[in-house]
Coordinates of C-alpha atoms and ligand atoms in Angstrom, one line a residue:
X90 CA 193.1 53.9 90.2
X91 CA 193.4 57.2 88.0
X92 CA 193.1 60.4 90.0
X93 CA 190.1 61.9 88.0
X94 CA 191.0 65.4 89.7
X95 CA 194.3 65.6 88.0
X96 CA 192.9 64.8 84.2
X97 CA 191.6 67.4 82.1
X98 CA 188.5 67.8 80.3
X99 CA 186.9 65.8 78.0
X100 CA 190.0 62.9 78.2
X101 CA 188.7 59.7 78.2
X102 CA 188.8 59.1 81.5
X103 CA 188.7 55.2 83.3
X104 CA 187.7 53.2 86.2
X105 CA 186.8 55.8 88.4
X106 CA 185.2 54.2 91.2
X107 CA 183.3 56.0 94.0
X108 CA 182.6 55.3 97.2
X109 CA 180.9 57.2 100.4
X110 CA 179.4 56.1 103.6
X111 CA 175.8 55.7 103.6
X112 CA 173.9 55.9 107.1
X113 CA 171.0 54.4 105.8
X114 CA 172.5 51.1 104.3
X115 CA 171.0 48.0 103.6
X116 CA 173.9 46.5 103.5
X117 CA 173.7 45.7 99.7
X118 CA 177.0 47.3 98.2
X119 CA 177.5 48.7 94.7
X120 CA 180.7 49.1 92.6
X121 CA 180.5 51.5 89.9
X122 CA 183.1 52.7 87.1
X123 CA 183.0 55.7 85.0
X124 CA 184.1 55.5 81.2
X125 CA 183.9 58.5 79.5
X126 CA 182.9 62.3 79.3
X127 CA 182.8 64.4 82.4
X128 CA 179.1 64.4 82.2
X129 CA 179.1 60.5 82.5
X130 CA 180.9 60.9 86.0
X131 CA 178.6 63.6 86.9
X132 CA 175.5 60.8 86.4
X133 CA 177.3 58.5 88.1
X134 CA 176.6 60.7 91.2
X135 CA 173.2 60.7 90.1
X136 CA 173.0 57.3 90.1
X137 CA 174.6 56.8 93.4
X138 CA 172.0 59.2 94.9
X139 CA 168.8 57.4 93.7
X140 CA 170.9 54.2 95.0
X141 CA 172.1 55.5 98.3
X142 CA 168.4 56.8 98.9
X143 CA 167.2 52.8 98.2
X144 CA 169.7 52.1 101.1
X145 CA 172.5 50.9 98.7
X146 CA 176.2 51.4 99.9
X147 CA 179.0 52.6 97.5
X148 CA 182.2 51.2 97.4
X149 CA 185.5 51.3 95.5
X150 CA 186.1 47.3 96.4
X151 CA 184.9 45.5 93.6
X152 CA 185.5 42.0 95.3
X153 CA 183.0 43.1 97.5
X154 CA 180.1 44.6 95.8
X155 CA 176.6 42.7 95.2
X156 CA 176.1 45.1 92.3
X157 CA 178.5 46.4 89.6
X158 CA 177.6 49.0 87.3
X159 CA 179.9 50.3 84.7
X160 CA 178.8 53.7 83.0
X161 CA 179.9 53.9 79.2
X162 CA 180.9 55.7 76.4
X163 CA 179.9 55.6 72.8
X164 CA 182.0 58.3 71.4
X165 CA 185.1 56.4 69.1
X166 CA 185.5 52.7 68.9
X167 CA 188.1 52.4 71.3
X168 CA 186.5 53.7 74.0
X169 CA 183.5 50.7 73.2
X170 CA 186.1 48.1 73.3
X171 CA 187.6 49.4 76.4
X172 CA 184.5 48.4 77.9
X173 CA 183.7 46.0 76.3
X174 CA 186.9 44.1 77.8
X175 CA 185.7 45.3 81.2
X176 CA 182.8 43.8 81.2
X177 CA 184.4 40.4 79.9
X178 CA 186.4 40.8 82.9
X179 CA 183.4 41.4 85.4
X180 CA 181.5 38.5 83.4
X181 CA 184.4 36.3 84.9
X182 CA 184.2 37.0 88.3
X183 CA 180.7 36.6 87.9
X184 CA 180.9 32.9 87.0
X185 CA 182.5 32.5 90.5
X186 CA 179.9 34.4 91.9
X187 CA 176.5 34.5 90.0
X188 CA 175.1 36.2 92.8
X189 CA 176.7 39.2 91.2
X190 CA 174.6 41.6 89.1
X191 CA 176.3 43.1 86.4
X192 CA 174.7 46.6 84.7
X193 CA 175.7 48.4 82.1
X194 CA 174.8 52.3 82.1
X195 CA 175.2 55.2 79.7
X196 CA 175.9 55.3 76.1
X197 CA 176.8 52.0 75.9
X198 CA 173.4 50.6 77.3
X199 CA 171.7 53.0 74.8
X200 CA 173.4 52.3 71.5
X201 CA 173.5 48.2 71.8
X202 CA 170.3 48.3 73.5
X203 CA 169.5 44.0 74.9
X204 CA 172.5 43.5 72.5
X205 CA 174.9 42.9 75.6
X206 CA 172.2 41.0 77.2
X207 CA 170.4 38.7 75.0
X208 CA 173.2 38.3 72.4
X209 CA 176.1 38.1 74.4
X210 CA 175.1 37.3 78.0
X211 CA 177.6 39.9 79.4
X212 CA 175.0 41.6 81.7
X213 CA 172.0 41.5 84.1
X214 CA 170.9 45.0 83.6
X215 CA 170.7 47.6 80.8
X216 CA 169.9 51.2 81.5
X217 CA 170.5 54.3 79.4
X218 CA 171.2 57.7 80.4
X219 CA 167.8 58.6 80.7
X220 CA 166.5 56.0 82.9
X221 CA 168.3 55.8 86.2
X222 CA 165.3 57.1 88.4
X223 CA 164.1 53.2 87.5
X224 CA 167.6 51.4 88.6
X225 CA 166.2 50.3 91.8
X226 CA 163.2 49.1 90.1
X227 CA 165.2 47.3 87.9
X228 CA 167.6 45.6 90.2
X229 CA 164.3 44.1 92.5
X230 CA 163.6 42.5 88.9
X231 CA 166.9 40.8 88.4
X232 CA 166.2 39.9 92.2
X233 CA 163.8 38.2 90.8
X234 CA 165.8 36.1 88.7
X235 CA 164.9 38.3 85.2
X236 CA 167.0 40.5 83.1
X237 CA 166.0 43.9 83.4
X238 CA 166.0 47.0 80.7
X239 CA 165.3 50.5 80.2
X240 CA 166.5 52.5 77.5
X241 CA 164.0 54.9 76.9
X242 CA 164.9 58.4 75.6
X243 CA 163.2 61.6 77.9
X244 CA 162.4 64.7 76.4
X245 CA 161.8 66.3 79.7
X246 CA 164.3 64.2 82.7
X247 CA 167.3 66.7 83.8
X248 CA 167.4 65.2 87.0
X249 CA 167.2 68.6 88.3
X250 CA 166.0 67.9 92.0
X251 CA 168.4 65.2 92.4
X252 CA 171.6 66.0 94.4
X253 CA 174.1 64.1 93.4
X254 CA 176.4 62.7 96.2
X255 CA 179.7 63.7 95.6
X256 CA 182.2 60.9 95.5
X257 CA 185.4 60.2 94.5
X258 CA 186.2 63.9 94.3
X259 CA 188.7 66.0 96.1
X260 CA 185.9 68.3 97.7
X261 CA 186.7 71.4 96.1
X262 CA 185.9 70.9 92.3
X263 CA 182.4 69.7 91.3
X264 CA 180.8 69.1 88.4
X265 CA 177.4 70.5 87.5
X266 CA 175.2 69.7 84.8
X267 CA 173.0 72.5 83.1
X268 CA 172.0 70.6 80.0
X269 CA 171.3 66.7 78.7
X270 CA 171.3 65.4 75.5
X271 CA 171.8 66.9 71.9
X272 CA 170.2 68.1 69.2
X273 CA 173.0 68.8 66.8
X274 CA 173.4 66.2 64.7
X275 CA 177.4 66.3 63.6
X276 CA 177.6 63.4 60.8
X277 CA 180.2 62.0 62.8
X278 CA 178.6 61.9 66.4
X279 CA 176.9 59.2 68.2
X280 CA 175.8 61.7 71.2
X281 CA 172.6 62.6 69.6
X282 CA 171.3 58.7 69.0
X283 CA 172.8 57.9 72.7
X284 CA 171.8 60.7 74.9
X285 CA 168.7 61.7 73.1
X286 CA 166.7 65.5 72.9
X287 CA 168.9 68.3 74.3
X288 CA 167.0 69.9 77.1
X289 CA 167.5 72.4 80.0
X290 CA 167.7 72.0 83.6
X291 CA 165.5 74.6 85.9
X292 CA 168.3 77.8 86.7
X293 CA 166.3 77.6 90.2
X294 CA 168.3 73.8 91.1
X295 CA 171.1 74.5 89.2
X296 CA 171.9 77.8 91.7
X297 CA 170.6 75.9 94.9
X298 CA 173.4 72.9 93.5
X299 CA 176.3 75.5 93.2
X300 CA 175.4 77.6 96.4
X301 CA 175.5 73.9 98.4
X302 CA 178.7 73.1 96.8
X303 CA 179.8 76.9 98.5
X304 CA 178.4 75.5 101.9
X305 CA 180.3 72.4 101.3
X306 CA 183.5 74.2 101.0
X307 CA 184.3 74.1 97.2
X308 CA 185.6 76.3 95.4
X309 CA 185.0 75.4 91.9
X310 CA 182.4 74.4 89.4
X311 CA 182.5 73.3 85.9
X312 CA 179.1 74.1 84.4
X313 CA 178.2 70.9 82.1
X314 CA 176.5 70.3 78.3
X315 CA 177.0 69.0 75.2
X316 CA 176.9 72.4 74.4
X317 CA 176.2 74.7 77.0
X318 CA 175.7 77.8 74.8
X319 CA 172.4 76.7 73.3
X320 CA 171.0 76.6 77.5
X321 CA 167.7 77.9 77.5
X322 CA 165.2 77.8 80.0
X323 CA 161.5 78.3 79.1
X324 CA 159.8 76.2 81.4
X325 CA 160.9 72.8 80.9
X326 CA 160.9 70.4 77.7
X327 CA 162.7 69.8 74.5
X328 CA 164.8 72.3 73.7
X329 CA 163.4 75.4 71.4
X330 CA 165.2 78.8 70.1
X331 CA 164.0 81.8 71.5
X332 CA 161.9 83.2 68.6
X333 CA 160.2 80.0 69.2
X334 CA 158.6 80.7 72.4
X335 CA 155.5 82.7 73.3
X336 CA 155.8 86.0 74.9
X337 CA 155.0 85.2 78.5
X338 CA 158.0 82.3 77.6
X339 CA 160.4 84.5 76.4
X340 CA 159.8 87.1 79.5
X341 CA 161.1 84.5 81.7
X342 CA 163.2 82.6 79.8
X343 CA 166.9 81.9 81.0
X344 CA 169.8 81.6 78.5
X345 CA 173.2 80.6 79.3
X346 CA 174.8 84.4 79.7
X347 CA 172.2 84.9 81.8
X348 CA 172.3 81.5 83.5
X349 CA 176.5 82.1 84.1
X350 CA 175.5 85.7 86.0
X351 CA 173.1 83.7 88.3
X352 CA 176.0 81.3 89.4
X353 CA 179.0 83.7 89.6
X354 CA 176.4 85.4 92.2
X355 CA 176.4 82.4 94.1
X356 CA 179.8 83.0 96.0
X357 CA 182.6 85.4 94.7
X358 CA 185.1 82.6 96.1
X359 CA 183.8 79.8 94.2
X360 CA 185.0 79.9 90.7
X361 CA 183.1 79.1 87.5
X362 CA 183.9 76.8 84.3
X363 CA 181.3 75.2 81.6
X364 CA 182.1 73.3 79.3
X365 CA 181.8 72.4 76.4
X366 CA 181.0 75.5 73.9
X367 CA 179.5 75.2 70.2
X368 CA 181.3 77.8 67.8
X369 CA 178.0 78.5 66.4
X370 CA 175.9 79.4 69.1
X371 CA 178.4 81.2 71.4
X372 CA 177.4 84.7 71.7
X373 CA 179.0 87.9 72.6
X374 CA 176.2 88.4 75.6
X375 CA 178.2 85.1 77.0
X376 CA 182.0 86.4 76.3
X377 CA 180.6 90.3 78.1
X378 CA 179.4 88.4 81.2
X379 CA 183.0 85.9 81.4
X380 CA 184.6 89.7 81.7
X381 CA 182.3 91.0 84.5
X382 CA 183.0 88.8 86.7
X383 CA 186.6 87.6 88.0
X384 CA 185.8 84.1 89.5
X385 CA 184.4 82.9 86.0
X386 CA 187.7 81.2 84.5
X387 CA 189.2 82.9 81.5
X388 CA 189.1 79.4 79.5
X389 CA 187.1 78.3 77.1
X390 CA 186.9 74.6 75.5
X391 CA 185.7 75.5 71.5
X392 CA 186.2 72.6 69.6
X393 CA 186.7 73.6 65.7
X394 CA 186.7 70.0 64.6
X395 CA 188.3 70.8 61.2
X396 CA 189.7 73.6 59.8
X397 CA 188.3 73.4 56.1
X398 CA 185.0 74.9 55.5
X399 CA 184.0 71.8 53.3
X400 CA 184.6 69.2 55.7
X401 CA 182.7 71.4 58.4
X402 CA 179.9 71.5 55.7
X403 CA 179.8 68.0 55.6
X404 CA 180.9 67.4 59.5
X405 CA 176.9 69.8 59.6
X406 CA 179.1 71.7 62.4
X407 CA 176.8 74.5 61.1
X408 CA 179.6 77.2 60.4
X409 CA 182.8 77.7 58.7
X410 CA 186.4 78.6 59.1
X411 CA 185.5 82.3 58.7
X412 CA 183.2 82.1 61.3
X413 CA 185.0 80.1 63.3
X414 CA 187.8 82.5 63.4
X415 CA 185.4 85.8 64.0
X416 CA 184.1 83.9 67.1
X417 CA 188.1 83.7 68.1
X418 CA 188.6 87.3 67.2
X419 CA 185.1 88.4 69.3
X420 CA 186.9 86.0 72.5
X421 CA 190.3 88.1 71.9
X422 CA 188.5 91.1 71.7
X423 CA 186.2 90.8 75.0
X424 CA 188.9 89.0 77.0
X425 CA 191.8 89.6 76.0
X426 CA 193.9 87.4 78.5
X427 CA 191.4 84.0 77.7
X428 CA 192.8 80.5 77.1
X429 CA 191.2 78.7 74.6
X430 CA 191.7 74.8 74.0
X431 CA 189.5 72.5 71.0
X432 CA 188.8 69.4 70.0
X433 CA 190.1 68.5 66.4
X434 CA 188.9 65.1 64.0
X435 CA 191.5 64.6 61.5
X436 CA 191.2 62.2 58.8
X437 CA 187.2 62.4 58.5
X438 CA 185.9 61.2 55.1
X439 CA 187.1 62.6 52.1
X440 CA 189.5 64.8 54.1
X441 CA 192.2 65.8 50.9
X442 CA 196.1 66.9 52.2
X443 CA 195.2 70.5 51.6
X444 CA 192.3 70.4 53.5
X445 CA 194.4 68.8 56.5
X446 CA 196.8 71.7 56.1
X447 CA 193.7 74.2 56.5
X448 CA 193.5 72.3 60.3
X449 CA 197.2 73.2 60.7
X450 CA 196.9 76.4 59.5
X451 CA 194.3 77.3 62.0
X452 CA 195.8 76.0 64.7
X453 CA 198.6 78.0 63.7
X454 CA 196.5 81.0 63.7
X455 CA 195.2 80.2 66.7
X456 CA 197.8 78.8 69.0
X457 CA 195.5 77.3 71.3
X458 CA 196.4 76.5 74.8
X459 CA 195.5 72.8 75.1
X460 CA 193.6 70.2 72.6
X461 CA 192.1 66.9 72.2
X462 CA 192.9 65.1 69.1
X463 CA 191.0 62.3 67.6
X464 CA 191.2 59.9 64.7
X465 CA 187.8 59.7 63.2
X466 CA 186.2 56.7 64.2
X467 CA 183.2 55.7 62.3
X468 CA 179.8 54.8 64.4
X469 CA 177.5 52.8 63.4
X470 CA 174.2 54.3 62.7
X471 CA 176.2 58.3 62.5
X472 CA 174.8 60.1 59.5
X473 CA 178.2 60.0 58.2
X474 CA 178.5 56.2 58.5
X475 CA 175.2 56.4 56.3
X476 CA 176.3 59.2 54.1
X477 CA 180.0 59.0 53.4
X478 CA 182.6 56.5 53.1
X479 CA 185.2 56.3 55.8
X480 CA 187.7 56.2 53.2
X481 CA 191.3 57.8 54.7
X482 CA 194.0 55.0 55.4
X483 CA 194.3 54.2 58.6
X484 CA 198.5 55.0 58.2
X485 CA 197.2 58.8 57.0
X486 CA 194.9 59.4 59.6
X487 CA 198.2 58.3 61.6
X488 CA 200.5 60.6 60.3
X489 CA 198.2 63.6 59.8
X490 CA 197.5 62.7 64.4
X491 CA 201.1 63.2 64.3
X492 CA 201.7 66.4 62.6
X493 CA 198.6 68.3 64.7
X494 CA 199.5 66.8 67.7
X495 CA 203.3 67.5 67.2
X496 CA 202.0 71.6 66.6
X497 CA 199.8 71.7 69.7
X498 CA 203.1 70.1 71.7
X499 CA 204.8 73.7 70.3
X500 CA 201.6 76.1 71.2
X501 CA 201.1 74.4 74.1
X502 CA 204.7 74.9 75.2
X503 CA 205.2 78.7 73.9
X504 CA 201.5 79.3 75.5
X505 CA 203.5 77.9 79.0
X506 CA 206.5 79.2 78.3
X507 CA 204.1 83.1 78.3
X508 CA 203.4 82.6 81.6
X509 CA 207.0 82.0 83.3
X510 CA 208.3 85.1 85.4
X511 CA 204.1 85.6 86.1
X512 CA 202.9 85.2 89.2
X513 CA 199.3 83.7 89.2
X514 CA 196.1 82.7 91.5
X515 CA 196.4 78.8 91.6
X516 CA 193.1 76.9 93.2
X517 CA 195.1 73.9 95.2
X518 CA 193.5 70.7 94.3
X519 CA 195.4 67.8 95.2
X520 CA 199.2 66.9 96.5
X521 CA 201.0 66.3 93.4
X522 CA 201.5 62.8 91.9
X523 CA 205.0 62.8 91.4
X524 CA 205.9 64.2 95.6
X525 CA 204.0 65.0 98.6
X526 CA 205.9 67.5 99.1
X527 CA 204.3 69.5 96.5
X528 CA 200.9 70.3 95.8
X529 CA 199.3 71.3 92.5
X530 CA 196.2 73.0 91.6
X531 CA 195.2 75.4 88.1
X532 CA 195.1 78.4 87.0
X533 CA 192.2 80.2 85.4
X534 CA 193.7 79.0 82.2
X535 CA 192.8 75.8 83.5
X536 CA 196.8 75.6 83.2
X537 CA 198.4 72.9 85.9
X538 CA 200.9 74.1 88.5
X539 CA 202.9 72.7 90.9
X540 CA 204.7 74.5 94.1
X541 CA 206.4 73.2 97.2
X542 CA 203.8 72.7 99.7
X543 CA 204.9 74.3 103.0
X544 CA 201.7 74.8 105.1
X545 CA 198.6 75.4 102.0
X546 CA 196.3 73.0 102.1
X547 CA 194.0 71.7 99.3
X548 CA 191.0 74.3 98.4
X549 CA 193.4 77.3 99.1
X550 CA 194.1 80.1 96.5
X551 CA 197.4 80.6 96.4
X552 CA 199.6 83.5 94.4
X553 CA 202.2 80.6 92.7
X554 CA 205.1 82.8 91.1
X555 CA 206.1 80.8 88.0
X556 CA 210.0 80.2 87.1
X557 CA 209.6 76.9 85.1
X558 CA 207.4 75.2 82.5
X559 CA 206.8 72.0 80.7
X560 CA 204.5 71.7 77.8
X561 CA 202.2 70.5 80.3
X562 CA 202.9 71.7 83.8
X563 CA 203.8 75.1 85.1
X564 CA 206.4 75.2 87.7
X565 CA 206.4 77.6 90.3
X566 CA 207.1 79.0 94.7
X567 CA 203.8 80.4 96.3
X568 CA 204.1 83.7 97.7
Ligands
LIG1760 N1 185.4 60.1 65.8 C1 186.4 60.8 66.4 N2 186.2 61.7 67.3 C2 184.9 62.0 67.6 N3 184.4 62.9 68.5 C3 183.1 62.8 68.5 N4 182.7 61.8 67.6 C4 183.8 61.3 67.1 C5 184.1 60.3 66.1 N5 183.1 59.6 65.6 C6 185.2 63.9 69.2 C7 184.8 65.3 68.8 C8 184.1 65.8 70.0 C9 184.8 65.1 71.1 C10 184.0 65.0 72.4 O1 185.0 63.8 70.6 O2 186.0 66.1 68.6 O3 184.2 67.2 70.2
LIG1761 FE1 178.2 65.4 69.2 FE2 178.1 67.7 67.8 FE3 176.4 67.3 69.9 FE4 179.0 67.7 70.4 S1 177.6 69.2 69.4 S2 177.7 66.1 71.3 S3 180.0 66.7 68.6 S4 176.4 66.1 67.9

């Protein structure tokens, strides 16, 4: 099993399963793996919460769950078939044991629809990522010997007076979520089509989440969205801009600057991420309240997606390189010590060579910290599958991967490399993989280090006095 504490954002994560001890149990347990974004791993705690309170016990034993759930992702093809072999593999065991009740959740169960039901006979139960206040509903119908389905879009559920149970975490870094769905429309995404109308959650459950986390004992939160930038309270509903709403609406209406000032509030000692941002909507008000306040994280994930302004036309990102590269200049200018790590698609239709250069050349300007680097991967039903023709080789897309990922290896490594000889706060989250007797933990760079243990204990802030680096890890004594 993957330690989902020591992976970074937005990775494709796998086969997290969670587990927790549930007073109340019926004895009925439930397996469940996570596929996906970190917002899918946050609704897997929602879904164990609306199970746990049904009597359902979690476990991370698949052998002996009565109920398997696998939550999905949507995002590339790979990630699709990833699954997809999964839930061959559960479909197995099931044939051994047809008591079993096999469910698929999330983006998956929301693109294919009763595809993976009626068509291929792989599940019991299809729910998508708007549904899952209806799972126990659902499973008393496959009790009943029927197949069982919701995939209908809200415009309204945030889940916002659910707590999740947190499982399979280290107890000092939680995830929040502050916004569902999308309304963004990027030719190449499938986010919109799977996880529907973006909408707020109320500010009011949001801070009573984060200040029980701080009575918990954790010490960090990660403030979730497609993109968290467009957050804006008015009341509850579909999302609307601000010039939208009435005056009474607008008077106590919440955005996302003001939303991150609410939470820093909570407790000085609990730090603050969100993720992810959207170049376009990112605002100065939000860079001017990450400088007030020292626990929220100098970091921010800003995916650029291509560095040509005519594939960004066409990509409807809804700015350009210029922009782009003002928003960089405003983040320099307001914080001066901020990391700043991105997504990239290379290869996306009609992409020319000097185009792919123009991604280069601003991550050259750049030099971010950390990225995520995709092939594009046509989905079906995408605006760009409709539009465009996904007509780059397969061998360039390839070798252009190669040359951006071998230039973040070099940022990545001189952005390390910057912070040997400093001596930095490092949030202890785990004993390190490769001894026990080190632990590691990250900076507010959301840069990885690892120190010799001695007597800190997980959830500690320690001052870790860097002498080494990899590209990935920074090496260092507390003292
Ligand atoms: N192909 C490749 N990468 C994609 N992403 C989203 N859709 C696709 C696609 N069709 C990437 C984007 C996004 C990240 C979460 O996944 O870079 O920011
Ligand atoms: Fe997809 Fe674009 Fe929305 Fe991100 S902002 S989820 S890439 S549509």
């Amino acid at each position: 099993m993957l330690d989902l504490k020591e992976k970074t954002i937005n990775e494709e994560w796998q086969g997290e399963a969670l587990e927790r001890e549930n007073p109340n149990s019926n004895g009925r347990k439930v397996y469940i793996e996570s596929y996906g974004c970190q917002m899918n791993f946050s609704d897997s705690e929602i879904v164990a919460s609306i199970l746990e309170k049904e009597g359902y016990q979690t476990t991370r034993l698949m052998e002996e769950a009565e109920i398997v759930f696998v939550n999905t992702c949507s995002i590339r093809e790979k990630a699709e078939q990833t699954v997809r072999k999964r839930l061959e593999g559960f479909h197995k065991v099931k044939r051994k044991k047809p008591e079993m009740i096999i469910g698929v959740l999330g983006c998956m169960a929301e693109r294919m629809k009763t595809k993976l039901l009626e068509e291929e006979k792989l599940v019991d139960i299809v729910v998508g990522p708007d549904a899952y206040r209806d799972l126990p509903e659902l499973v008393k119908e496959v009790d009943g010997g029927r197949k069982a389905v919701n995939v209908i879009l809200s415009k309204e559920e945030t889940y916002g007076d659910i707590s999740p149970v947190r499982l399979g975490g280290n107890g000092v870094t939680a995830f929040v979520s502050i916004t569902r769905g999308c309304d963004n429309m990027c030719t190449f995404c499938v986010v919109p089509f799977t996880r529907g109308r973006e909408r707020s959650r109320n500010p009011e459950s949001i801070v009573n989440e984060v200040r029980d986390l701080s009575e918990k004992g954790y010490k960090e939160v990660t403030l979730l969205g497609q993109n968290v930038d467009s957050y804006l309270w008015y009341g509850g509903g579909p999302k609307k801009d601000f010039d939208k709403l009435t005056k009474e609406e607008q008077d106590s209406s919440v955005n996302f600057a003001q939303l991150m000032e609410m939470v820093a509030q909570v407790d000085p000692k609990v730090r603050i991420r969100f993720s992810t941002s959207h170049p376009k909507d990112m605002t100065d008000e939000v860079l001017h309240v990450m400088a007030k306040y020292d626990n929220i994280c100098k970091y921010i994930h800003l995916p650029f997606q291509s560095g040509n302004s005519r594939i960004l036309e066409m990509m409807n990102r809804g700015y350009t390189r210029e922009w782009y590269l003002n928003r960089m200049e405003a983040i320099r200018r307001i914080i001066p010590d901020c990391a700043v790590s991105a997504d990239v698609i290379t290869g996306f239709c009609s992409e020319t060579e000097e185009e792919h250069q123009d991604t280069l050349s601003l991550m050259e300007e750049v030099k971010y910290h950390f990225s995520y680097m995709f092939k594009y991967s046509e989905r079906p039903n995408t605006l760009a599958q409709r539009k465009y023709e996904d007509d780059i080789p397969e061998e360039v897309k390839g070798r252009r991967l190669n040359e951006i990922i071998a230039m973040q290896q070099k940022h990545s490594l001189e952005r390390m490399k910057a912070d040997v000889g400093k001596t930095l706060e490092v949030l202890v989250e785990g004993v390190s993989k490769k001894s026990d007797q080190e632990l590691f933990g990250r900076t507010t760079h959301n840069s990885v280090a690892v120190f010799p243990r001695k007597d800190y204990k997980i959830g500690d802030y320690v001052m870790v006095k860097i002498h080494d680096c990899t590209s990935a890890t920074l090496i260092g004594t507390a003292v």
